[in-house]
Amino acid sequence: MAVKLGCILILLLAVASICEAAAVFHPISESHRSAALELFSADGGSFSSLEEAYEALRTFEVLGIHKSDLKEQTCSSVVDTLSTSSANIKDLYHALRVNGILQCKANKADIMGIASRLKVAVKDATTLLDYYYSIGGLLLIKDQSSEVDILLENAEGIIRSIKALSQSDGRWRFSSNNPESSTYAAGVAFETISGVVSLAASAIDETLIGTLKKDIVKLFDSIEKYDDGAYYFDDKHIDASTHQGPLSATSAVVRGLTTFASTSGSLSIPDDKILGLARFFLGIGTPGNSKDLYYQIDSLSCLENNRVSVPLILSLPASVLSLTSKDKLKVKVNTVLGSSAPSLSVKLMQVFSSGSKDASVLKQELRFDPVEAIHTLDALPEGVDVGEYVFAFEIVFSDPELKRKFATGGRTKVPVHVTGIIKVGSAKVAVLEGDNVESEKKLDLPGKTDVSLSANHLQKLRLSFVLTTPFGKAFKPHQAFLKLRHETGAEHIFVVGNSGNQFEITLDFLGLVEKFFYLSGQYAIELTVGDAAMENSFLQPLGSIELDMPTAPEKTTQPPALAVSPYLRYGPKAEISHIFRVPEKRPSQEVSFGFLGLVFVPFLAFLVGLLRLGVNLKNFPTSAVPATFAILFHGGIAAVLLLYVFFWLKLDLFTTLKTLGLLGIFLMFVGHNTLSHLASTSAKLKAA
């Protein structure tokens, strides 16, 4: 008995773990390319920094996006940085990274000078980032120019200096003065050490390399896991300035791990953890900012081209299958970046039902179409009906060498939803008197149904129907509601319960009189049955029932006020029709011109008066300053007259008054000076 109970518990745990781990991951797609073009948009053809430029160019390079318009201005920034003697090693490192992609025309003398500076920086380095930028810069120069001597004579000593920053748990410190360790720093350290190995003038001690490999194994002891099988690294929260999130920390470790493996040989990392790291980056979907997108794409590129184990992703083009359409289950196997997989076969090993503890063992191989590179299951396994399932697949290699090169993670579990048309049978609605059927009518569900019933508060209403799948199994939908709506608009909703495939609800009106607010009259009957797997979900009006309720006692709860329809509240309002006044009759054109002539009469009289008075310019100031004020004064008067003309033609009153106020202040100032000069001149003449 104990053995049987133990076996049952093991089976339950296995089913639960499989259901939890079921998830669908898809390789990089066109959505990532569209996001890259949108997120890495250069402002005026240039980026804000060379670091951002490299992240954009690296992302474009991996995704196969060609942007020729970025080269000119970006190369100009690269050349300027490389030729600047005051540039720090971080800027030089990013400039060299960009130069490695764009192949800018950098001066060889500048490159040689930078190599010398970086060698000095390696000797003087005290922090991990100092080593990272200087070693990384030298490695980039090695890849870009074969004429520069960048080999490190004391490579083993440099590695031991970096190793001194490691911790016992596999994490690393950024400097000896900082006691806090970091997973992100561990990734940076391994990437730096791989650079030192590449630049070493002599072979590195294998014992030291072995110790570093053990550090990587220790680091993987702290890896964390999601329920869907994704593995990731996370940093301890030290402070806001040094904390790295799971995405950046995991990206740094992946980059350090793959670069270290490329220079120091294979690593003993389990395949399921390599595949789990790939699932973590793919599970993010399409990131919403450029930095996260770079981390994702760069890490996936490192995983695709690594020497440890290349992860393969099993995905479903469609995880919803219709029994009505006789859909076939299709499976694709690709690398993380969407490249074709090597020669392999896919087997369907087990099928788990979401509501059952049993799992059918199949070991059925899928048919492979080499043209579309898709594995197809021509017919669903026996017993698969409408519902939710977990399909367990296994990737099988015919070549044992491929099994060592690629990581498949054993069995891959994916959720599959099967839909179909649900049969609705034995649908009846009846009015009961006690336990006796007073009247009963059959219903056509789903279909056109319009029954007319009547009952009083001492009777009952019973609705029943049967739901079965295409294979005759009982089906329980997510939603099954019966709604009664009074002619005043008051609604009452009831959940339809079930026993197996039999759904039934009985409404005892005697116990519902208060819920129905003692409202007699006609109630519309409406049935709702719906489910995501039910292709013929319906909301069906069944007809109506005339209810005779007792008279409501005093102080009875009144029905709640009906909600105002949002369409009536926020919908379009009635059109407003304006009635304009009929224009008044205007005088003829001749009268208007005559009035205009009369307007000019005072002006003509003013000019005649000036001539009669003998106005002249004899007293106009002759010296420079008074003459300037006099000219400005007369010009201001002319501006006021011109303002009146514009007011008559186009300006409104407020604009005219504001302008006139400014001109008035100006006229008062220059006029006062002009009149003061005239008064002074007149006083001098009188005194003479």
XYZ file of C-alpha atoms in Angstrom:
688
model
C 0.000 0.000 0.000
C 2.815 2.392 0.877
C 4.574 1.614 -2.410
C 1.401 2.337 -4.395
C 0.857 5.588 -2.525
C 4.460 6.615 -3.210
C 4.071 5.879 -6.921
C 0.886 7.929 -7.050
C 2.622 10.872 -5.345
C 5.559 10.685 -7.777
C 3.151 10.633 -10.731
C 1.257 13.643 -9.380
C 4.491 15.592 -8.893
C 5.666 14.698 -12.390
C 2.403 15.833 -13.971
C 2.421 19.064 -11.966
C 6.017 19.853 -12.937
C 5.323 19.181 -16.611
C 2.228 21.376 -16.615
C 4.112 24.162 -14.881
C 7.035 23.980 -17.308
C 4.838 23.989 -20.423
C 5.579 27.127 -22.410
C 6.111 28.126 -26.019
C 9.276 30.009 -27.004
C 9.830 31.467 -30.459
C 13.139 32.444 -32.115
C 13.959 35.996 -33.174
C 11.390 37.265 -35.684
C 10.528 40.279 -37.832
C 9.059 42.040 -34.805
C 12.586 42.330 -33.367
C 13.870 43.847 -36.619
C 11.051 46.381 -36.626
C 11.746 47.215 -32.979
C 15.461 47.687 -33.729
C 14.729 50.181 -36.505
C 12.374 52.071 -34.220
C 14.417 52.050 -30.999
C 17.831 52.721 -32.579
C 16.824 55.797 -34.535
C 19.796 58.110 -35.025
C 19.090 61.798 -34.475
C 20.201 63.513 -37.668
C 22.215 60.478 -38.739
C 24.315 60.269 -35.552
C 24.003 58.757 -32.084
C 24.430 60.466 -28.737
C 27.540 58.408 -27.902
C 29.820 55.830 -29.459
C 28.586 53.279 -26.931
C 25.024 53.722 -28.182
C 26.300 53.638 -31.764
C 27.994 50.281 -31.165
C 24.872 48.813 -29.546
C 22.796 49.884 -32.556
C 25.332 48.640 -35.128
C 25.841 45.341 -33.296
C 22.072 44.780 -33.125
C 21.679 45.622 -36.822
C 24.571 43.312 -37.702
C 23.097 40.313 -35.873
C 19.593 40.906 -37.252
C 20.858 41.376 -40.812
C 19.750 45.011 -41.107
C 21.810 47.201 -43.450
C 21.925 50.947 -42.632
C 24.435 52.631 -44.933
C 23.334 56.142 -43.935
C 24.942 55.814 -40.482
C 28.531 55.312 -41.593
C 29.617 58.842 -42.524
C 28.824 60.723 -39.317
C 29.587 57.764 -37.025
C 32.995 57.232 -38.653
C 33.706 60.926 -38.228
C 33.138 60.578 -34.470
C 35.305 57.446 -34.389
C 38.231 59.100 -36.179
C 37.987 62.206 -33.982
C 38.059 60.076 -30.816
C 40.943 57.916 -31.965
C 42.996 60.968 -32.920
C 42.359 62.794 -29.635
C 45.218 62.356 -27.203
C 43.049 63.274 -24.208
C 40.404 60.575 -24.849
C 40.055 58.115 -21.936
C 40.357 54.347 -22.396
C 36.593 53.823 -22.175
C 35.946 56.153 -25.123
C 38.808 54.558 -27.052
C 37.352 51.099 -26.386
C 33.907 52.057 -27.738
C 35.480 53.831 -30.717
C 37.471 50.709 -31.591
C 34.344 48.547 -31.265
C 32.474 50.765 -33.732
C 35.502 50.831 -36.023
C 35.520 47.029 -36.043
C 32.031 47.035 -37.599
C 32.199 50.078 -39.912
C 35.875 49.735 -40.934
C 36.474 53.488 -40.749
C 39.648 54.997 -42.222
C 41.579 55.435 -38.999
C 45.162 56.693 -39.036
C 47.679 53.880 -38.467
C 49.865 56.149 -36.380
C 46.894 56.876 -34.128
C 46.195 53.144 -33.744
C 49.830 52.469 -32.801
C 49.763 55.305 -30.283
C 46.543 53.961 -28.783
C 48.046 50.474 -28.483
C 50.954 51.921 -26.487
C 48.575 53.843 -24.243
C 46.446 50.744 -23.637
C 49.499 48.647 -22.738
C 50.435 51.247 -20.154
C 46.846 51.253 -18.910
C 46.989 47.471 -18.427
C 50.111 47.838 -16.242
C 48.550 50.656 -14.208
C 45.082 49.065 -13.905
C 43.657 48.781 -10.376
C 39.961 48.021 -11.047
C 38.179 45.385 -13.089
C 36.815 47.955 -15.525
C 40.309 49.343 -16.116
C 41.400 45.862 -17.210
C 38.195 45.371 -19.208
C 38.539 48.521 -21.340
C 42.298 48.306 -21.872
C 42.393 44.550 -22.656
C 39.276 44.866 -24.808
C 40.833 47.738 -26.735
C 44.030 45.787 -27.414
C 42.018 42.766 -28.580
C 40.073 44.970 -31.009
C 43.325 46.413 -32.383
C 44.597 42.864 -32.906
C 41.520 42.046 -35.012
C 41.732 45.299 -37.004
C 45.473 45.639 -37.628
C 48.134 42.948 -37.908
C 50.996 45.475 -37.989
C 50.688 46.578 -34.359
C 52.444 44.698 -31.574
C 49.822 44.128 -28.901
C 50.994 40.866 -27.297
C 51.209 40.803 -23.498
C 54.403 39.429 -22.004
C 53.054 39.109 -18.469
C 49.638 37.679 -19.407
C 49.597 35.118 -16.598
C 50.368 37.807 -14.005
C 47.533 39.956 -15.359
C 45.106 37.022 -15.070
C 46.181 36.434 -11.467
C 45.640 40.144 -10.698
C 42.114 39.900 -12.095
C 41.569 36.570 -10.314
C 42.364 38.294 -7.018
C 39.019 40.088 -7.341
C 37.028 36.813 -7.404
C 34.914 35.527 -4.532
C 34.306 32.007 -3.254
C 30.705 31.922 -4.582
C 31.751 32.595 -8.186
C 30.938 36.305 -8.121
C 33.576 39.012 -8.585
C 34.335 42.465 -7.225
C 34.895 45.556 -9.358
C 37.846 46.632 -7.220
C 39.796 45.548 -4.161
C 38.390 48.544 -2.271
C 34.805 47.383 -2.822
C 33.871 44.364 -0.678
C 30.557 43.754 -2.489
C 30.542 41.021 -5.153
C 28.524 41.070 -8.357
C 27.315 38.557 -10.943
C 27.616 41.236 -13.613
C 31.258 41.740 -12.620
C 31.837 37.987 -12.991
C 30.713 38.143 -16.617
C 32.978 41.155 -17.238
C 35.906 39.347 -15.588
C 35.617 36.204 -17.712
C 35.325 38.259 -20.891
C 38.447 40.201 -19.868
C 40.396 37.042 -19.025
C 39.510 35.521 -22.405
C 41.008 38.650 -23.985
C 44.200 38.239 -21.977
C 44.469 34.608 -23.129
C 44.098 35.744 -26.754
C 46.805 38.397 -26.314
C 49.221 36.229 -24.357
C 52.719 35.986 -25.809
C 53.144 32.522 -24.259
C 50.832 29.717 -23.164
C 48.861 30.151 -19.938
C 49.263 27.655 -17.124
C 46.538 24.994 -17.517
C 46.123 24.794 -13.759
C 45.110 28.454 -13.680
C 42.658 27.882 -16.548
C 41.212 24.910 -14.677
C 40.714 27.043 -11.572
C 38.823 29.622 -13.633
C 36.600 26.893 -15.084
C 35.739 25.810 -11.542
C 34.806 29.436 -10.784
C 32.329 29.310 -13.687
C 30.788 26.120 -12.256
C 30.459 27.863 -8.859
C 28.813 30.831 -10.546
C 26.227 28.534 -12.132
C 25.352 27.203 -8.678
C 23.708 30.570 -7.996
C 21.625 30.552 -11.183
C 17.879 30.999 -10.720
C 15.004 29.366 -12.583
C 11.476 30.262 -13.676
C 8.642 27.741 -13.865
C 8.797 27.720 -17.677
C 12.352 26.351 -17.669
C 14.141 29.678 -18.196
C 17.401 30.195 -16.257
C 18.806 33.603 -15.330
C 21.287 35.402 -13.076
C 20.418 38.265 -10.774
C 22.613 40.618 -8.770
C 22.278 41.281 -5.090
C 20.813 44.733 -4.540
C 23.822 46.695 -3.375
C 22.804 50.267 -4.162
C 21.101 52.130 -6.972
C 24.343 52.968 -8.776
C 25.834 49.452 -8.942
C 22.725 47.237 -9.136
C 22.234 45.346 -12.390
C 18.926 43.738 -13.316
C 18.507 40.102 -14.414
C 18.742 41.000 -18.116
C 22.045 42.899 -17.948
C 23.581 40.496 -15.411
C 22.618 37.401 -17.424
C 23.810 39.058 -20.632
C 27.226 39.814 -19.084
C 27.599 36.216 -17.872
C 26.627 34.762 -21.262
C 29.061 37.032 -23.088
C 31.852 36.209 -20.609
C 31.071 32.479 -20.676
C 31.067 32.168 -24.478
C 34.200 34.284 -25.022
C 36.076 32.365 -22.311
C 35.052 29.038 -23.881
C 36.275 30.224 -27.292
C 39.811 30.699 -25.946
C 40.074 28.159 -23.143
C 38.260 25.083 -24.408
C 34.990 23.416 -23.491
C 33.135 23.941 -20.217
C 31.092 21.450 -18.219
C 27.809 23.365 -18.251
C 24.618 21.225 -18.379
C 22.657 21.491 -21.623
C 19.431 22.304 -19.808
C 21.021 25.442 -18.315
C 22.358 26.603 -21.685
C 18.898 26.083 -23.180
C 17.345 27.751 -20.129
C 19.468 30.880 -20.698
C 18.261 31.003 -24.303
C 14.666 30.637 -23.091
C 15.161 33.520 -20.690
C 16.196 35.905 -23.452
C 13.494 34.665 -25.845
C 10.847 34.789 -23.111
C 11.309 38.558 -22.856
C 9.561 38.940 -26.207
C 10.300 42.252 -27.893
C 11.923 44.706 -25.427
C 10.666 48.261 -25.206
C 13.999 50.098 -24.972
C 17.217 49.995 -26.975
C 19.515 48.872 -24.131
C 17.402 45.791 -23.330
C 17.101 44.933 -27.024
C 20.885 45.070 -27.386
C 21.374 42.822 -24.348
C 18.875 40.331 -25.764
C 20.167 40.195 -29.348
C 23.871 40.230 -28.425
C 23.411 37.430 -25.874
C 21.427 35.273 -28.276
C 24.135 35.783 -30.891
C 26.763 34.645 -28.367
C 24.687 31.547 -27.555
C 24.196 30.708 -31.226
C 27.931 30.861 -31.971
C 29.343 29.475 -28.732
C 31.658 26.459 -28.337
C 29.892 25.048 -25.263
C 26.526 23.969 -26.642
C 24.255 25.624 -29.214
C 20.634 25.750 -27.999
C 17.821 24.639 -30.311
C 14.324 26.034 -29.895
C 11.245 23.885 -30.542
C 8.236 26.056 -31.329
C 4.710 25.706 -32.664
C 3.558 27.965 -35.529
C 0.043 27.534 -34.106
C -0.756 26.261 -30.608
C -4.550 26.306 -31.177
C -5.922 23.420 -33.240
C -9.475 23.052 -34.485
C -11.142 19.642 -34.672
C -13.692 21.155 -37.034
C -11.025 22.276 -39.520
C -8.983 19.112 -38.903
C -5.858 21.178 -38.235
C -2.542 19.385 -38.138
C -0.007 19.937 -35.396
C 3.142 21.529 -36.839
C 6.489 21.881 -35.096
C 9.537 23.945 -36.051
C 13.072 23.543 -34.709
C 15.464 26.461 -35.144
C 18.393 28.134 -33.494
C 17.708 31.136 -31.277
C 18.206 33.547 -34.191
C 15.880 31.575 -36.457
C 18.477 29.678 -38.498
C 17.696 26.171 -39.740
C 18.475 23.258 -37.454
C 20.745 20.371 -38.471
C 19.426 16.988 -39.523
C 17.119 15.706 -36.788
C 13.721 14.190 -36.091
C 10.979 15.175 -33.650
C 8.983 12.647 -31.657
C 5.774 13.191 -29.718
C 6.466 11.298 -26.497
C 3.518 12.049 -24.212
C 0.232 13.950 -24.072
C -1.077 15.286 -20.764
C -4.607 16.532 -20.261
C -4.953 19.600 -18.054
C -7.750 18.053 -16.028
C -6.384 14.527 -15.777
C -3.594 12.768 -13.895
C -3.039 10.312 -16.722
C -0.568 10.717 -19.558
C -0.579 8.673 -22.723
C 2.811 7.402 -23.897
C 3.132 7.624 -27.702
C 6.713 7.930 -29.027
C 5.275 8.935 -32.393
C 7.658 10.481 -34.929
C 6.468 13.535 -36.849
C 6.703 13.734 -40.630
C 9.370 16.200 -41.819
C 8.839 18.501 -44.812
C 12.304 19.585 -46.046
C 10.857 22.369 -48.237
C 9.127 24.245 -45.369
C 11.439 22.793 -42.671
C 8.397 21.807 -40.585
C 7.657 18.600 -38.677
C 3.978 17.646 -38.982
C 1.742 15.348 -36.949
C -0.822 14.245 -39.519
C -3.467 13.178 -36.990
C -3.982 14.054 -33.363
C -3.414 11.168 -30.937
C -6.374 9.058 -29.967
C -8.300 10.494 -27.050
C -7.377 14.128 -27.744
C -10.644 16.057 -27.590
C -11.707 19.652 -27.017
C -9.682 21.098 -24.152
C -6.199 22.057 -22.991
C -3.255 19.679 -23.267
C 0.472 19.560 -22.730
C 2.407 17.848 -25.507
C 5.869 16.530 -24.664
C 8.271 16.408 -27.636
C 11.778 15.078 -27.923
C 14.434 16.051 -30.480
C 16.420 13.069 -31.752
C 19.744 13.315 -33.643
C 20.879 10.572 -35.953
C 24.502 11.749 -35.612
C 25.920 11.445 -32.042
C 28.334 14.298 -32.788
C 25.396 16.665 -33.244
C 24.000 15.619 -29.876
C 27.216 16.861 -28.205
C 27.168 20.122 -30.160
C 23.522 21.143 -29.679
C 21.426 21.579 -26.526
C 17.820 20.409 -26.692
C 17.020 20.175 -22.986
C 15.545 16.681 -23.158
C 11.779 16.717 -23.499
C 10.160 19.997 -24.442
C 6.652 20.575 -23.114
C 4.332 22.945 -24.938
C 0.684 23.809 -24.240
C -1.798 22.975 -26.998
C -5.410 24.172 -27.081
C -7.887 22.056 -29.038
C -11.161 23.656 -30.076
C -14.299 22.248 -31.634
C -18.067 22.523 -31.978
C -19.868 21.498 -28.787
C -23.135 19.618 -29.162
C -26.076 20.988 -27.165
C -28.765 18.375 -26.625
C -31.854 17.623 -24.530
C -32.481 21.333 -24.020
C -35.780 21.940 -22.226
C -37.421 24.679 -20.235
C -40.341 23.886 -17.937
C -42.660 25.470 -15.371
C -43.062 23.297 -12.257
C -45.851 23.138 -9.718
C -44.040 21.581 -6.785
C -42.288 18.584 -8.386
C -44.850 18.197 -11.163
C -44.279 19.602 -14.632
C -46.975 22.191 -15.386
C -45.710 22.970 -18.907
C -42.556 22.054 -20.792
C -41.052 23.164 -24.099
C -38.053 21.891 -26.041
C -35.335 24.283 -27.138
C -33.139 24.356 -30.233
C -29.699 25.456 -28.990
C -27.983 27.253 -30.443
C -30.706 28.312 -32.836
C -33.819 30.382 -33.179
C -35.983 29.808 -30.139
C -38.948 31.854 -28.879
C -40.943 30.286 -26.082
C -43.736 31.972 -24.148
C -44.343 30.839 -20.564
C -46.350 32.042 -17.601
C -45.992 31.346 -13.879
C -46.821 32.735 -10.458
C -44.693 33.149 -7.379
C -45.602 29.650 -6.094
C -44.158 27.925 -9.143
C -40.657 27.186 -10.429
C -38.754 27.569 -13.676
C -36.363 24.791 -14.717
C -33.863 24.914 -17.573
C -31.745 21.895 -18.530
C -29.436 20.893 -21.371
C -26.514 18.561 -22.115
C -23.085 19.596 -23.480
C -20.858 17.042 -25.197
C -17.649 17.264 -27.214
C -17.315 15.980 -30.809
C -16.160 12.649 -29.315
C -19.117 12.429 -26.908
C -17.289 13.435 -23.727
C -18.772 15.752 -21.112
C -17.844 19.388 -21.579
C -17.819 22.079 -18.908
C -17.620 25.625 -20.310
C -16.060 28.565 -18.505
C -19.368 30.448 -18.574
C -22.981 29.276 -18.310
C -25.440 31.992 -17.228
C -29.215 32.391 -17.266
C -30.500 35.967 -17.373
C -34.041 37.204 -16.687
C -34.691 40.822 -17.664
C -37.903 42.610 -16.614
C -39.681 44.886 -19.039
C -38.577 47.839 -16.874
C -34.949 46.926 -17.498
C -34.127 45.242 -14.147
C -31.848 42.237 -14.736
C -31.179 39.068 -12.698
C -28.319 36.687 -13.554
C -27.956 33.091 -12.314
C -25.107 30.592 -12.766
C -26.134 27.312 -14.374
C -24.624 24.388 -12.479
C -23.768 20.964 -13.836
C -23.399 17.338 -12.903
C -21.206 15.670 -15.512
C -22.506 16.708 -18.908
C -25.983 17.592 -17.549
C -26.536 21.316 -16.926
C -29.587 22.327 -14.945
C -30.939 25.287 -12.998
C -34.229 25.584 -11.104
C -35.557 29.000 -10.056
C -37.983 28.892 -7.113
C -39.906 32.151 -7.508
C -41.241 31.986 -3.939
C -37.729 32.451 -2.617
C -36.910 35.084 -5.242
C -39.801 37.525 -4.773
C -37.632 39.987 -2.836
C -34.774 39.601 -5.294
C -37.279 40.331 -8.071
C -38.620 43.365 -6.082
C -42.174 41.945 -6.329
C -42.262 43.077 -9.962
C -44.901 41.308 -11.978
C -44.947 41.360 -15.735
C -42.972 39.955 -18.608
C -39.368 38.752 -18.188
C -37.141 38.058 -21.180
C -35.107 34.835 -20.835
C -31.527 34.725 -22.125
C -28.933 31.929 -21.925
C -25.156 32.429 -22.266
C -22.772 29.507 -22.795
C -19.163 30.279 -23.687
C -15.635 28.890 -23.582
C -12.320 29.609 -25.333
C -12.306 26.057 -26.719
C -15.976 26.159 -27.768
C -16.231 27.294 -31.381
C -20.023 27.727 -31.169
C -20.295 29.766 -27.977
C -23.619 31.543 -27.909
C -25.714 34.199 -26.211
C -29.235 32.981 -26.985
C -32.612 34.682 -26.299
C -35.002 31.869 -25.345
C -38.268 33.793 -25.202
C -40.192 35.234 -22.265
C -42.108 34.296 -19.140
C -45.077 36.179 -17.644
C -44.665 36.295 -13.868
C -47.444 37.043 -11.422
C -45.870 38.284 -8.197
C -47.705 39.088 -4.933
C -48.380 42.650 -3.898
C -45.316 44.284 -2.452
C -45.514 44.986 1.319
C -44.734 48.403 2.741
C -41.106 49.533 2.958
C -40.099 47.071 0.260
C -36.713 47.651 -1.337
C -37.147 49.474 -4.587
C -35.419 48.355 -7.771
C -32.102 50.136 -8.322
C -32.026 52.972 -10.806
C -31.163 51.764 -14.270
C -27.706 52.691 -15.496
C -27.678 55.337 -18.171
C -26.456 53.956 -21.457
C -22.925 55.205 -22.235
C -24.075 55.750 -25.798
C -26.793 58.136 -24.634
C -24.387 59.925 -22.266
C -21.297 60.138 -24.462
C -22.720 59.508 -27.922
C -23.325 62.160 -30.580
C -25.771 64.880 -29.630
C -28.568 66.286 -31.765
C -27.397 68.681 -34.418
C -27.782 72.349 -33.494
C -29.430 74.384 -36.242
C -28.593 78.105 -36.276
C -31.082 80.668 -37.651
C -29.196 83.693 -38.877
C -30.758 87.155 -39.024
C -31.562 88.461 -42.476
C -28.979 91.152 -43.422
C -30.277 94.727 -43.298
C -30.587 96.718 -46.493
C -27.487 98.701 -47.372
C -27.336 102.018 -49.263
C -26.423 102.068 -52.909
C -22.801 102.323 -54.092
C -23.174 105.977 -55.140
C -24.242 107.013 -51.629
C -21.248 105.156 -50.097
C -18.759 106.911 -52.397
C -20.393 110.270 -51.627
C -19.989 109.661 -47.908
C -16.349 108.732 -48.464
C -15.789 112.051 -50.193
C -17.316 113.923 -47.267
C -14.896 112.123 -44.928
C -11.940 113.652 -46.821
C -13.379 117.217 -46.656
C -12.010 117.971 -43.115
C -8.583 116.733 -44.205
C -8.599 119.033 -47.217
C -9.714 121.912 -44.987
C -6.783 121.126 -42.676
C -4.324 121.349 -45.572
C -5.839 124.670 -46.789
C -5.592 126.075 -43.259
C -1.922 125.178 -43.107
C -1.283 127.027 -46.374
C -3.191 130.109 -45.181
C -1.216 130.209 -41.948
C 2.067 130.060 -43.858
C 3.426 126.932 -42.298
C 7.120 126.368 -43.095
C 10.216 124.457 -41.923
C 12.304 127.495 -40.880
C 12.336 126.468 -37.196
C 13.226 122.799 -37.943
C 16.307 121.940 -35.872
C 19.594 121.838 -37.789
C 21.947 120.204 -35.273
C 22.219 116.377 -35.367
C 20.574 115.292 -32.095
C 17.576 117.711 -32.109
C 17.026 117.041 -35.824
C 16.945 113.263 -35.117
C 14.318 113.711 -32.385
C 12.290 115.979 -34.678
C 12.350 113.423 -37.513
C 11.335 110.641 -35.092
C 8.504 112.816 -33.745
C 7.053 113.457 -37.202
C 7.626 109.807 -38.138
C 5.695 108.752 -35.018
C 2.761 110.961 -35.988
C 2.825 109.398 -39.449
C 2.882 105.933 -37.836
C -0.227 106.793 -35.788
C -2.035 107.897 -38.947
C -0.924 104.692 -40.716
C -2.153 102.663 -37.720
C -5.592 104.239 -38.149
C -5.572 103.129 -41.776
C -4.728 99.539 -40.799
C -7.415 99.624 -38.130
C -9.894 100.615 -40.787
C -8.717 97.808 -43.116
C -7.848 94.747 -40.975
C -6.804 95.277 -37.321
C -9.140 94.680 -34.368
C -9.687 97.230 -31.612
C -7.525 95.516 -28.951
C -4.489 95.174 -31.212
C -4.862 98.778 -32.333
C -5.064 100.103 -28.749
C -1.986 98.150 -27.643
C 0.031 99.412 -30.605
C -1.259 102.940 -30.110
C -0.178 102.851 -26.454
C 3.362 101.931 -27.421
C 3.482 104.610 -30.113
C 2.088 107.164 -27.632
C 4.900 106.535 -25.161
C 7.430 106.842 -27.981
C 5.841 110.108 -29.215
C 5.768 111.579 -25.717
C 9.501 110.958 -25.313
C 10.714 112.282 -28.688
C 8.104 115.082 -28.749
C 9.178 116.306 -25.333
C 12.799 116.528 -26.509
C 11.807 118.281 -29.738
C 9.559 120.833 -28.030
C 12.182 121.434 -25.296
C 14.738 122.263 -27.987
C 12.326 124.658 -29.723
C 11.502 126.380 -26.423
C 15.197 126.735 -25.588
C 15.945 128.172 -29.030
C 13.060 130.643 -28.722
C 14.222 131.776 -25.258
C 17.748 132.392 -26.553
C 16.364 134.498 -29.452
C 14.294 136.606 -27.089
C 17.259 137.119 -24.772
C 19.396 138.189 -27.729
